[in-house]
mmCIF file of C-alpha atoms in Angstrom:
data_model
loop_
_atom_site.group_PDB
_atom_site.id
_atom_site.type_symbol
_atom_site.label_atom_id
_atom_site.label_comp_id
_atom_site.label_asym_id
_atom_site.label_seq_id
_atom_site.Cartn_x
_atom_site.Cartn_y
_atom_site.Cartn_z
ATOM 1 C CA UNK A 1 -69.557 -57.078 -25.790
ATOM 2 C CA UNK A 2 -69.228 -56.711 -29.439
ATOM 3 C CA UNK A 3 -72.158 -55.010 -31.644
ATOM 4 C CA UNK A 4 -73.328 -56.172 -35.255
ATOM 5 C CA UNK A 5 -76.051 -56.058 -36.699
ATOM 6 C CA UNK A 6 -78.344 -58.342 -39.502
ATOM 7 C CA UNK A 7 -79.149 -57.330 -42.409
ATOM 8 C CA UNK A 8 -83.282 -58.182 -42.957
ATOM 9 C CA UNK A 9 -84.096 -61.115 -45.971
ATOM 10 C CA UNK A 10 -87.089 -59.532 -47.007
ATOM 11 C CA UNK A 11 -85.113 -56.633 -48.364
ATOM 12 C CA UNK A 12 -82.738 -53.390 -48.152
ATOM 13 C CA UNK A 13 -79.528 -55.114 -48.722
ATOM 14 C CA UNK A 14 -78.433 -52.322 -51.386
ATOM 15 C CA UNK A 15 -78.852 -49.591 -48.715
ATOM 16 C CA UNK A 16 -76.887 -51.052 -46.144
ATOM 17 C CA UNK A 17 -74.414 -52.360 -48.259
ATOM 18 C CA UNK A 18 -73.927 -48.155 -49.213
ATOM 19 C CA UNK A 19 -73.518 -47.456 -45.537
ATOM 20 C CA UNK A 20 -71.841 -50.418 -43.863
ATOM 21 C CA UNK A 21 -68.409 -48.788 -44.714
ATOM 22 C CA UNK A 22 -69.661 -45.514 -42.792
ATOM 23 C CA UNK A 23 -71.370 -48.177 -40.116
ATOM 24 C CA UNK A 24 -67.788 -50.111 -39.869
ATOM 25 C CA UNK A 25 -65.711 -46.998 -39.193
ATOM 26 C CA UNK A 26 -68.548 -46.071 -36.415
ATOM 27 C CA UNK A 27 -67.485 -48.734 -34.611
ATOM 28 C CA UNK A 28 -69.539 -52.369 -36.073
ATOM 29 C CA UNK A 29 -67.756 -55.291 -35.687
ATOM 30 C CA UNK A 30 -69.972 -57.914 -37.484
ATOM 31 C CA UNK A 31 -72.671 -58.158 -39.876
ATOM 32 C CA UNK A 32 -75.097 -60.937 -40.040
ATOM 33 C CA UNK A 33 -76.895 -61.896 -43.550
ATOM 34 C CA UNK A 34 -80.689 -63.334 -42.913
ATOM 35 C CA UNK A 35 -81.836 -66.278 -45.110
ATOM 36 C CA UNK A 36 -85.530 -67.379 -44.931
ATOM 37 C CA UNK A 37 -86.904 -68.354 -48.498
ATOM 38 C CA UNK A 38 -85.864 -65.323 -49.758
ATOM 39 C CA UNK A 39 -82.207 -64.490 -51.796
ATOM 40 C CA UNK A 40 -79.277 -66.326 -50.184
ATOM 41 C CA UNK A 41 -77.514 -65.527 -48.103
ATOM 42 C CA UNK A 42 -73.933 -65.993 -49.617
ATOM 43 C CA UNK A 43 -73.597 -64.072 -52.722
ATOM 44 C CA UNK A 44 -74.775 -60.775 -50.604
ATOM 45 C CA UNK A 45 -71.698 -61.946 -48.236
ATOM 46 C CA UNK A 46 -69.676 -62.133 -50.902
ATOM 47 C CA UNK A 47 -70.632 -58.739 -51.955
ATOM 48 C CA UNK A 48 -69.923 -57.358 -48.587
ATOM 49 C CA UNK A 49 -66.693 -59.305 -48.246
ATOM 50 C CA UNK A 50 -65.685 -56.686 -51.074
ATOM 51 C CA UNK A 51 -66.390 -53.358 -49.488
ATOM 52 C CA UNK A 52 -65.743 -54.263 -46.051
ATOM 53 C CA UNK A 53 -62.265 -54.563 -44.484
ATOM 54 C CA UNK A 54 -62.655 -55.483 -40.757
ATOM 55 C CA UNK A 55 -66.441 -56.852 -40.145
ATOM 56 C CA UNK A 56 -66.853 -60.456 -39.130
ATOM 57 C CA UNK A 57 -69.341 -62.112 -41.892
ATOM 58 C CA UNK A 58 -71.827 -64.339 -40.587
ATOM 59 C CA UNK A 59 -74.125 -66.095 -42.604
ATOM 60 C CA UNK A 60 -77.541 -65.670 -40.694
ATOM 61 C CA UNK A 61 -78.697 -68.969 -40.911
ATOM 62 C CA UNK A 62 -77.938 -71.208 -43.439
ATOM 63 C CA UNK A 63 -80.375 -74.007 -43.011
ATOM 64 C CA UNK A 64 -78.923 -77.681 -42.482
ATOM 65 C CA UNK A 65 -81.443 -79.478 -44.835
ATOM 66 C CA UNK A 66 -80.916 -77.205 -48.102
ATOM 67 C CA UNK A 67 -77.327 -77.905 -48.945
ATOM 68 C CA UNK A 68 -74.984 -80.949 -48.336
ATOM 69 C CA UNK A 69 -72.713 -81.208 -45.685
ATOM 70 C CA UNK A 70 -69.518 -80.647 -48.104
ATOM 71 C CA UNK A 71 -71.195 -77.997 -50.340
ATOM 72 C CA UNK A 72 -71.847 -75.981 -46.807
ATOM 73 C CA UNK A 73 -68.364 -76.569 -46.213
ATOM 74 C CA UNK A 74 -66.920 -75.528 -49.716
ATOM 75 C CA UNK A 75 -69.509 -72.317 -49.076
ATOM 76 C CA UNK A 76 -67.940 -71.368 -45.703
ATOM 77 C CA UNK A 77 -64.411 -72.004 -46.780
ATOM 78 C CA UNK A 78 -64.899 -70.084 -50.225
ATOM 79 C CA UNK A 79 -66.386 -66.661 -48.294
ATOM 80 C CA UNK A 80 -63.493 -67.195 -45.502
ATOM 81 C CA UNK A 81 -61.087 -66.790 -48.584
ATOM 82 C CA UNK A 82 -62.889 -64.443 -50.350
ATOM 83 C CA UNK A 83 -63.144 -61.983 -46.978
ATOM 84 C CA UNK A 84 -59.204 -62.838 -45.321
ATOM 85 C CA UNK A 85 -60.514 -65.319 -42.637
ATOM 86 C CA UNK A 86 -63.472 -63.139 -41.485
ATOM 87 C CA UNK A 87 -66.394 -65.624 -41.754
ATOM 88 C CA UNK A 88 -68.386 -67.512 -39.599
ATOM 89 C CA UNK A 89 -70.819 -70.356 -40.618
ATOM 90 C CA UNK A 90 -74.317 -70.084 -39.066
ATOM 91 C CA UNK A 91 -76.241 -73.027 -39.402
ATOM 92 C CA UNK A 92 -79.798 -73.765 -38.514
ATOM 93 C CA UNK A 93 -82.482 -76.345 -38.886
ATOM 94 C CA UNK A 94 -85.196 -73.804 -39.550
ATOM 95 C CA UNK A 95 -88.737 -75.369 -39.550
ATOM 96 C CA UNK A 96 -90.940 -78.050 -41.474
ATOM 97 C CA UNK A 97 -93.013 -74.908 -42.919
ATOM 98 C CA UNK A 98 -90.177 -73.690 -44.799
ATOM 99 C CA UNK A 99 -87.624 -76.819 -45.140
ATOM 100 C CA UNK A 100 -90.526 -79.239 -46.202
ATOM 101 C CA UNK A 101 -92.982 -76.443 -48.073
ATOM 102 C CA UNK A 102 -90.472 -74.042 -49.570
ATOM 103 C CA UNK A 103 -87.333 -76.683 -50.450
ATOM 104 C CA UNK A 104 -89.342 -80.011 -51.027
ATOM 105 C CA UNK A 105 -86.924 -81.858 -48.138
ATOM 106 C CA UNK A 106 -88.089 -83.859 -45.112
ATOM 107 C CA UNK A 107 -87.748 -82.121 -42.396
ATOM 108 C CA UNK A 108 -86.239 -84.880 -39.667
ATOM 109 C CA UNK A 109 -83.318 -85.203 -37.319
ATOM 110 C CA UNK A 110 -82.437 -81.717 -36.929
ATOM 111 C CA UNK A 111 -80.382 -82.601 -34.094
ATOM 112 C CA UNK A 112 -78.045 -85.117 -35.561
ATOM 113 C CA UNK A 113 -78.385 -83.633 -39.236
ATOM 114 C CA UNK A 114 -76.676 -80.606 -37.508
ATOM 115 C CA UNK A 115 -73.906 -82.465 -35.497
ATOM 116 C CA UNK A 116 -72.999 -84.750 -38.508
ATOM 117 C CA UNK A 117 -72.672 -81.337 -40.503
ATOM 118 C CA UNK A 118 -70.802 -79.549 -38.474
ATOM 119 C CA UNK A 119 -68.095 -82.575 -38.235
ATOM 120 C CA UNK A 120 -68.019 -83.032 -42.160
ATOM 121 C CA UNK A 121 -67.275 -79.479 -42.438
ATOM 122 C CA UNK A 122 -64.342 -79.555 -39.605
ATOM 123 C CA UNK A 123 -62.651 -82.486 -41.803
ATOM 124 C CA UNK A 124 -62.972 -80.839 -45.271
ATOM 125 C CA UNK A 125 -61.647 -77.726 -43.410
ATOM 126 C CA UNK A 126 -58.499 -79.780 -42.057
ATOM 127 C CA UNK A 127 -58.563 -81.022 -46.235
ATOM 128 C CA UNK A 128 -59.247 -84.784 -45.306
ATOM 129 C CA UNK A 129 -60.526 -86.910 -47.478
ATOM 130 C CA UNK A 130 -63.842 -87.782 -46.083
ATOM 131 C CA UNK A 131 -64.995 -90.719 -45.473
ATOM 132 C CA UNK A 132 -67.915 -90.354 -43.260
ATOM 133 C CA UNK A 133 -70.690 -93.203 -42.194
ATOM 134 C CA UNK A 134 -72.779 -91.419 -39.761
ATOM 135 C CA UNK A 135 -76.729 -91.845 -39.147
ATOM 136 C CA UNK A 136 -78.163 -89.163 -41.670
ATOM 137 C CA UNK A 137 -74.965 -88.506 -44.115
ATOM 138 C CA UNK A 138 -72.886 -91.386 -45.897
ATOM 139 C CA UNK A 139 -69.413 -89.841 -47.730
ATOM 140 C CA UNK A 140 -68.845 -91.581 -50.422
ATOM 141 C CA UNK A 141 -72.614 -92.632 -51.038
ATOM 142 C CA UNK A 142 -72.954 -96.351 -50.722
ATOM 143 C CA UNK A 143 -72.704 -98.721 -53.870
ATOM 144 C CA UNK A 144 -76.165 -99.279 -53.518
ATOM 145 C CA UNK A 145 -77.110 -96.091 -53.540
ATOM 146 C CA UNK A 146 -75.836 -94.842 -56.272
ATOM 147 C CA UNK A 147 -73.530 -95.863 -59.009
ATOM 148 C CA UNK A 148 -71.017 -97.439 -57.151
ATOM 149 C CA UNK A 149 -68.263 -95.010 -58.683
ATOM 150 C CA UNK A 150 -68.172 -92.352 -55.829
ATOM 151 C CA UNK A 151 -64.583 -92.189 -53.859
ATOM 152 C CA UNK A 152 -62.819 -89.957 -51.248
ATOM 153 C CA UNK A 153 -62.187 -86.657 -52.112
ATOM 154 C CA UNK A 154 -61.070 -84.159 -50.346
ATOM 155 C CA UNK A 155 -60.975 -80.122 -50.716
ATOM 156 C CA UNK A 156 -58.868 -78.890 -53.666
ATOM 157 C CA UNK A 157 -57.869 -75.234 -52.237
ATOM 158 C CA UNK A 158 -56.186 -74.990 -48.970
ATOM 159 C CA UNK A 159 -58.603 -72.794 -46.760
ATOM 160 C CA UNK A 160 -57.754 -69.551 -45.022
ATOM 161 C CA UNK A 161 -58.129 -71.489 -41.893
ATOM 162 C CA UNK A 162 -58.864 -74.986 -40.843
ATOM 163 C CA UNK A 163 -61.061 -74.384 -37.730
ATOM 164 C CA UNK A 164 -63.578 -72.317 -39.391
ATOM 165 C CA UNK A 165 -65.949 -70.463 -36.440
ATOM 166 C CA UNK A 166 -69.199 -72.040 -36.340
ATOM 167 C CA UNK A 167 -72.616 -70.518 -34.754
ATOM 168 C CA UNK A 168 -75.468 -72.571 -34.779
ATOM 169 C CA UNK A 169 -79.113 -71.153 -33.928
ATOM 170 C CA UNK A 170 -80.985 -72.887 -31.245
ATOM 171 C CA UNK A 171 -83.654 -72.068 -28.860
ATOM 172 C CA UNK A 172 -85.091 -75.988 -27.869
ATOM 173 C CA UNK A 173 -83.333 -77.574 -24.910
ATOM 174 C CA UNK A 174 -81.726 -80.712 -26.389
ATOM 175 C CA UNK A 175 -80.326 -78.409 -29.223
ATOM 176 C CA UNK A 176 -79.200 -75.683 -27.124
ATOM 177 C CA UNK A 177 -77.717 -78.834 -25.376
ATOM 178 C CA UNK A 178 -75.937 -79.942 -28.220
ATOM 179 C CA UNK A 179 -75.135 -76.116 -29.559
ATOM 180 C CA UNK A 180 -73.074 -75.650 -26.120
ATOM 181 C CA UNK A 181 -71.098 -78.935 -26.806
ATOM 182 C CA UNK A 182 -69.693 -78.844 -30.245
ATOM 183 C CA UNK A 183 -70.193 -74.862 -31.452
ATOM 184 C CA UNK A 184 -68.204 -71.667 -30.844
ATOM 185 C CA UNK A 185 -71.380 -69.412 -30.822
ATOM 186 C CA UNK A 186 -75.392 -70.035 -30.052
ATOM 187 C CA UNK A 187 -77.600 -67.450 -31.500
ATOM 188 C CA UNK A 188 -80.965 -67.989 -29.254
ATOM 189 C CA UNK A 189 -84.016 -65.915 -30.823
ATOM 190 C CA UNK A 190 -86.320 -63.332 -28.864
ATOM 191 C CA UNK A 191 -83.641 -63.303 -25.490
ATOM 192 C CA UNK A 192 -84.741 -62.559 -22.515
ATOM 193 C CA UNK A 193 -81.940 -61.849 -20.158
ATOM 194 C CA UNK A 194 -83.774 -62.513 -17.095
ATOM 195 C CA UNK A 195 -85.706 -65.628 -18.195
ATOM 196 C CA UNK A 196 -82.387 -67.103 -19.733
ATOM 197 C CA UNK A 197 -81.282 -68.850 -16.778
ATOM 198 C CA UNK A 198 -84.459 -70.574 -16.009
ATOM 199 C CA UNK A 199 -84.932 -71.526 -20.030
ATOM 200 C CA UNK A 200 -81.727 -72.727 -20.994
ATOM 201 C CA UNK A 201 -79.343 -72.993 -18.083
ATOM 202 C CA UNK A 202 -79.370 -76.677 -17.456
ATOM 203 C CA UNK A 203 -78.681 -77.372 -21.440
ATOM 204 C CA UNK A 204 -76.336 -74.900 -21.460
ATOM 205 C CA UNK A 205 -74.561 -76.697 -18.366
ATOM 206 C CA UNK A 206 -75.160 -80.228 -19.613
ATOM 207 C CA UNK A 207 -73.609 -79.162 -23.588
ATOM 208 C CA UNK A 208 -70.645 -77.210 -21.949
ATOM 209 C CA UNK A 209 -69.597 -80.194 -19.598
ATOM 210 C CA UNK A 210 -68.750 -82.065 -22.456
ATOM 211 C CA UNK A 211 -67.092 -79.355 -24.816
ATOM 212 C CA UNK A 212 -63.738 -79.312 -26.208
ATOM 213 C CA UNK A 213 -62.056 -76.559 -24.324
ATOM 214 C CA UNK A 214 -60.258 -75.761 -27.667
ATOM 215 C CA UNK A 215 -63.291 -74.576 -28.665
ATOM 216 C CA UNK A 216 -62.785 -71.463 -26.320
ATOM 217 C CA UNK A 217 -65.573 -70.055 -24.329
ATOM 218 C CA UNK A 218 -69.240 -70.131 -26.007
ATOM 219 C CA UNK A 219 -70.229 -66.735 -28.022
ATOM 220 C CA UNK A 220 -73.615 -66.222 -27.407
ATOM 221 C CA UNK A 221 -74.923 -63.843 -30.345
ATOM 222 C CA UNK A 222 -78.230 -62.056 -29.547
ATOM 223 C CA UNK A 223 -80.487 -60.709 -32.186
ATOM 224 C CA UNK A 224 -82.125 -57.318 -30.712
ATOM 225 C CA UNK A 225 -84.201 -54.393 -32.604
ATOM 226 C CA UNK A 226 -81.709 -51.232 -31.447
ATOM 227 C CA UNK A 227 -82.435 -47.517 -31.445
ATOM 228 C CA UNK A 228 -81.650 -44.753 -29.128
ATOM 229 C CA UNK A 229 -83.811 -41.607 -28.368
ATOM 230 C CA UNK A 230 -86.368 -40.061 -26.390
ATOM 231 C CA UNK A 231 -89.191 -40.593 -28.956
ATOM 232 C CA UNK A 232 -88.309 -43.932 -30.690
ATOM 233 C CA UNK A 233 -90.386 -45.693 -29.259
ATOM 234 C CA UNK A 234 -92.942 -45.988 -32.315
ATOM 235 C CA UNK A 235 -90.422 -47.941 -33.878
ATOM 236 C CA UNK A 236 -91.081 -50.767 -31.553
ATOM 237 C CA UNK A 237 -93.992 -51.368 -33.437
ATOM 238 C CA UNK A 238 -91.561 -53.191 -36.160
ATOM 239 C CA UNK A 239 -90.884 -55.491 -33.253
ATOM 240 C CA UNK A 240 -94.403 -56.421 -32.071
ATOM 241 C CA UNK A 241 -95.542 -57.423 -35.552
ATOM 242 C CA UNK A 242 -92.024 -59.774 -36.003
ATOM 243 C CA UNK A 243 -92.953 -61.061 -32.403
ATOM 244 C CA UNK A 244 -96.554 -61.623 -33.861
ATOM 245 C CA UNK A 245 -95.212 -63.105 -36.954
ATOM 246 C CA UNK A 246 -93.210 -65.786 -35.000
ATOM 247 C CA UNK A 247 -95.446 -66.761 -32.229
ATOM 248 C CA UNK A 248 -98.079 -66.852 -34.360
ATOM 249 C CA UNK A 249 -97.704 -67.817 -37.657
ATOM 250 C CA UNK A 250 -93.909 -69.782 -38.670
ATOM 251 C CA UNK A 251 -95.228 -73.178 -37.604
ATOM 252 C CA UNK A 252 -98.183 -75.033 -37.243
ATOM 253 C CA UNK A 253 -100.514 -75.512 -33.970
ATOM 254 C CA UNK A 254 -98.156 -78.325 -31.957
ATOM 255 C CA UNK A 255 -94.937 -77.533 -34.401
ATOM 256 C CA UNK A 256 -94.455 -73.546 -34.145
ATOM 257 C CA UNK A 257 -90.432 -73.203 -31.919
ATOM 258 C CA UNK A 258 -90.910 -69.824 -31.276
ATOM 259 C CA UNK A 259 -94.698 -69.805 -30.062
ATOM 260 C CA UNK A 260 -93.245 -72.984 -27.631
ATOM 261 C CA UNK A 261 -90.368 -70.793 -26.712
ATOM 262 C CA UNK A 262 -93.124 -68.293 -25.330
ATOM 263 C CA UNK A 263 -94.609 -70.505 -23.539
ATOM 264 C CA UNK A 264 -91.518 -71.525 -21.830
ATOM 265 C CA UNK A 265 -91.146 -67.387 -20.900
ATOM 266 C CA UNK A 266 -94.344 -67.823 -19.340
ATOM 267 C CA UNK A 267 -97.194 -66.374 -21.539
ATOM 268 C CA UNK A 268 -98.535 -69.295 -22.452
ATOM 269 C CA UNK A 269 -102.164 -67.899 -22.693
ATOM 270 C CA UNK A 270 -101.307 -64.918 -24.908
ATOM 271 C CA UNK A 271 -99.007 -67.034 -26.626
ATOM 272 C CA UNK A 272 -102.322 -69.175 -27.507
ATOM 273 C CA UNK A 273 -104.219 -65.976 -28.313
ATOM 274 C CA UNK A 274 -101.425 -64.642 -30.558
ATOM 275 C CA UNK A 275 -101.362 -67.981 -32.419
ATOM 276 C CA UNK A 276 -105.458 -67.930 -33.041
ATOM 277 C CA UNK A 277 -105.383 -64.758 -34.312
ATOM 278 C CA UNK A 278 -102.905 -64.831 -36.350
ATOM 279 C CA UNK A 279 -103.739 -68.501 -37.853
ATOM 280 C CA UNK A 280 -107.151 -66.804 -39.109
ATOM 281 C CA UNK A 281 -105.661 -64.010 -40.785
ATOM 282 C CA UNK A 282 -105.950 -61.124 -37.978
ATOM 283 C CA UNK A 283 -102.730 -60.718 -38.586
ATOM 284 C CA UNK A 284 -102.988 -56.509 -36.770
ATOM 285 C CA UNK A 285 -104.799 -58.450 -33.679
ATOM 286 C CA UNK A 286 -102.091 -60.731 -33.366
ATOM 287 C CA UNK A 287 -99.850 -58.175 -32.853
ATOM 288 C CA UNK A 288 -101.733 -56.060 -30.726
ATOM 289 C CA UNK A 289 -101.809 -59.183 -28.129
ATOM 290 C CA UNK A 290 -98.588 -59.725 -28.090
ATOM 291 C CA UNK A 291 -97.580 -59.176 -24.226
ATOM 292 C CA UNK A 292 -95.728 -55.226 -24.057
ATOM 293 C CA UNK A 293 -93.364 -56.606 -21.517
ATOM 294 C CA UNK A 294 -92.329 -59.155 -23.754
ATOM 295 C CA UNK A 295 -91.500 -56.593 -26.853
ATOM 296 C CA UNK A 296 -89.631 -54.630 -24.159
ATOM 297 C CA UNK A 297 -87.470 -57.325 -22.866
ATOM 298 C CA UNK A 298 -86.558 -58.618 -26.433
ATOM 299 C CA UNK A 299 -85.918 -55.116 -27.344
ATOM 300 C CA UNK A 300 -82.735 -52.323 -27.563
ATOM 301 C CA UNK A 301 -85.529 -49.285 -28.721
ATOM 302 C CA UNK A 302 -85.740 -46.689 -25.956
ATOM 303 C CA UNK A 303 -83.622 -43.591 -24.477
ATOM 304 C CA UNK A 304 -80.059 -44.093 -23.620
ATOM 305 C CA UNK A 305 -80.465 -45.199 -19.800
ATOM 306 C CA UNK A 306 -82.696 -47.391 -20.274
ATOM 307 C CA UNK A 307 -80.862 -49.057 -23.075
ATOM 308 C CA UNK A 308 -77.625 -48.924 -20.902
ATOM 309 C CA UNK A 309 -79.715 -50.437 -18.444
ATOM 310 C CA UNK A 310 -81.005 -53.846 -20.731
ATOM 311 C CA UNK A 311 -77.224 -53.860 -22.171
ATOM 312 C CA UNK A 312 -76.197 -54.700 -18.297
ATOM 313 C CA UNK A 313 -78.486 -57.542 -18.172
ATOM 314 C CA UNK A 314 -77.912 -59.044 -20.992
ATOM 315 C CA UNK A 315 -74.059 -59.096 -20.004
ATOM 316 C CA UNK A 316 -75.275 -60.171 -16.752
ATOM 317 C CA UNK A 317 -76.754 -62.925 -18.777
ATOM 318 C CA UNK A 318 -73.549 -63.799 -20.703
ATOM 319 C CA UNK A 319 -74.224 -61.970 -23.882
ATOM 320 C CA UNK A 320 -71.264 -61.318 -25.924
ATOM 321 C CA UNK A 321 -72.398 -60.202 -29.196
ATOM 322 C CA UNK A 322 -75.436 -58.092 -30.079
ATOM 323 C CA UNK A 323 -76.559 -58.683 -33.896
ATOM 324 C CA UNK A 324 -79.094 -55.679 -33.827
ATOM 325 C CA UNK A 325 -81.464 -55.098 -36.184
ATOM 326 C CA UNK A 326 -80.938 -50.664 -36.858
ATOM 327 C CA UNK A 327 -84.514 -50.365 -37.063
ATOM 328 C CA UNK A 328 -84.716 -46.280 -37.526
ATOM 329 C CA UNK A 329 -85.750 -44.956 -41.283
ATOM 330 C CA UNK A 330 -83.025 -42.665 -41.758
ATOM 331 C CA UNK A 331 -79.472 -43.463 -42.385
ATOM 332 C CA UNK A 332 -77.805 -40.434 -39.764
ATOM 333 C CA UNK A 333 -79.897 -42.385 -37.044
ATOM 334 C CA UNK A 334 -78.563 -45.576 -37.944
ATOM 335 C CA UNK A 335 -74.691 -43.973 -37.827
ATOM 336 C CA UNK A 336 -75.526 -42.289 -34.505
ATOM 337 C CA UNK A 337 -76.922 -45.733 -32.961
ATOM 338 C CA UNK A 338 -74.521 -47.557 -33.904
ATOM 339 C CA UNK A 339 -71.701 -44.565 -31.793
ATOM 340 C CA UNK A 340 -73.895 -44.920 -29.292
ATOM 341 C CA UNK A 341 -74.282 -48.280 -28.724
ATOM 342 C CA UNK A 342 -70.201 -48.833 -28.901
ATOM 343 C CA UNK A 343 -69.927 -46.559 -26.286
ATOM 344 C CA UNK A 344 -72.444 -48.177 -23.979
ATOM 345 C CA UNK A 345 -71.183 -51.864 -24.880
ATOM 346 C CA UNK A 346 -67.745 -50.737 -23.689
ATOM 347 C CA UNK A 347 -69.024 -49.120 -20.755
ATOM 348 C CA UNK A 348 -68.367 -50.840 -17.551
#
């Protein structure tokens, strides 16, 4: 199991950026950079494609409506250059709330949008001049679209590699589905190792029936608050109110992903409660209802056997990479986590 961790879009990239040298050398094999509507994404992994010499950059997600399919393939082939072949592209549809009220684009298709995407960027990669008529994207755009004066192009550069890695983040069934069948990782949101089976086994199944087998097995890259100690468990308070935050408030009634993905868990009553509470500004009260067993089982925050103990089931469930979040104030905790959790991850 490898460990990474994500570096939060609502701020603190400076400080990590100081430590992830000292963070590499204690053993973390991938960093993850969050975009929301907050700064992007990729000139903070270009940064850290500068200090870093070993770390796996993954972009953490870019969203599918923001950019075009070719300029999200000249991004992921520019910071696979800039970094000697260590990105990954993670892509994600993200929501209506932010995609429609942040960036001004309809938010519709996310399904196709993202498999169209994610087959533009494969050609450009392979430097073929595209020429794509799918559904949602048309490469050159139509005569009647346009000008008329658009033709084939493809990428200038050769790229560091032509299969670039590709992660896409998906937690509903048909896109889990289609995440299985055409992506090298899934990143699923708020795991829970022993509801996984239940909520996304058939997609899983259905999406991995029909998957190139070049594609290698799937890498399924969990996002999980992580510290280690006897008394840290304050610090799952951080946790509760992101729960809260999610379940509650990114979406509207009938349109939030996350508070549906609760639902599917089973709490669809406090699921409802954290929604109402949240949704009328109680935003403290939201938290406080979300369910403690589900902020433990999302969680890596607790002394060293227990931790060992949720690391097992989550390889039981067929975890491969943690992307924790180092969620303890002080940067000697955050070295000694990260030691620790290499050791337990390589346990056996």
């Amino acid at each position: 199991m490898r460990v990474g961790m994500r570096i939060r879009y609502d701020g603190g990239f400076h400080e990590v950026a100081a430590e992830i040298s000292e963070l590499e050398r204690a053993g973390l094999q991938l960093v993850s950079v969050a975009e929301a509507y907050s700064f992007d994404a990729v000139s903070q992994l270009g940064y850290l494609a500068a200090v870093t010499d070993r770390l796996e950059l993954t972009s953490g997600i870019l969203q599918a409506f923001t950019r075009t399919p070719t300029l999200t393939a000249m991004t992921a082939a520019g910071l696979d250059a800039v970094s000697g072949g260590r990105f990954t592209l993670g892509l994600g549809a993200s929501g209506p709330q932010v995609v429609e009220g942040f960036h001004g684009v309809p938010y519709d298709a996310p399904l196709g949008r993202l498999r169209e995407i994610v087959e533009i960027c494969r050609a450009v990669w392979r430097r073929e001049r595209i020429e794509h008529r799918g559904r949602h994207y048309s490469i050159p755009l139509p005569p009647d679209q346009g000008t008329g004066l658009g033709r084939p192009l493809k990428l200038v550069n050769t790229p560091v590699r032509e299969r670039i890695p590709v992660a896409i983040a998906a937690i509903g069934p048909k896109n889990v589905e289609m995440t299985a069948e055409v992506a090298e990782g899934w990143e699923p949101i708020f795991f829970v190792p022993e509801k996984a089976a239940e909520t996304w086994g058939a997609p899983l199944a259905a999406g991995t029936a029909r998957r190139d087998p070049a594609l290698g097995p799937l890498d399924v890259r969990v996002g999980v608050p992580c510290a280690i100690g006897e008394d840290v468990a304050p610090l799952r308070a951080r946790e509760r109110a992101q729960l809260a935050l999610y379940v509650g408030g990114m979406g509207a009634r009938g349109r939030n992903f996350y508070n549906q993905l609760a639902v599917r868990y089973g709490y669809a009553d406090a699921a409802a409660t954290v929604q109402d509470l949240y949704l009328a500004g109680r935003k403290e009260e939201a938290a406080a209802a979300v369910p403690d067993e589900l902020v433990a089982a999302t969680s890596l925050v607790g002394p060293r056997g227990w931790v060992a103990e949720r690391l097992a089931a989550l390889r039981d469930a067929g975890v491969t990479t943690l992307v924790t979040s180092l969620v303890q104030p002080d940067r000697a905790g955050r070295l000694r986590t990260v030691e620790q959790l290499r050791e337990l991850a390589d346990a056996r």
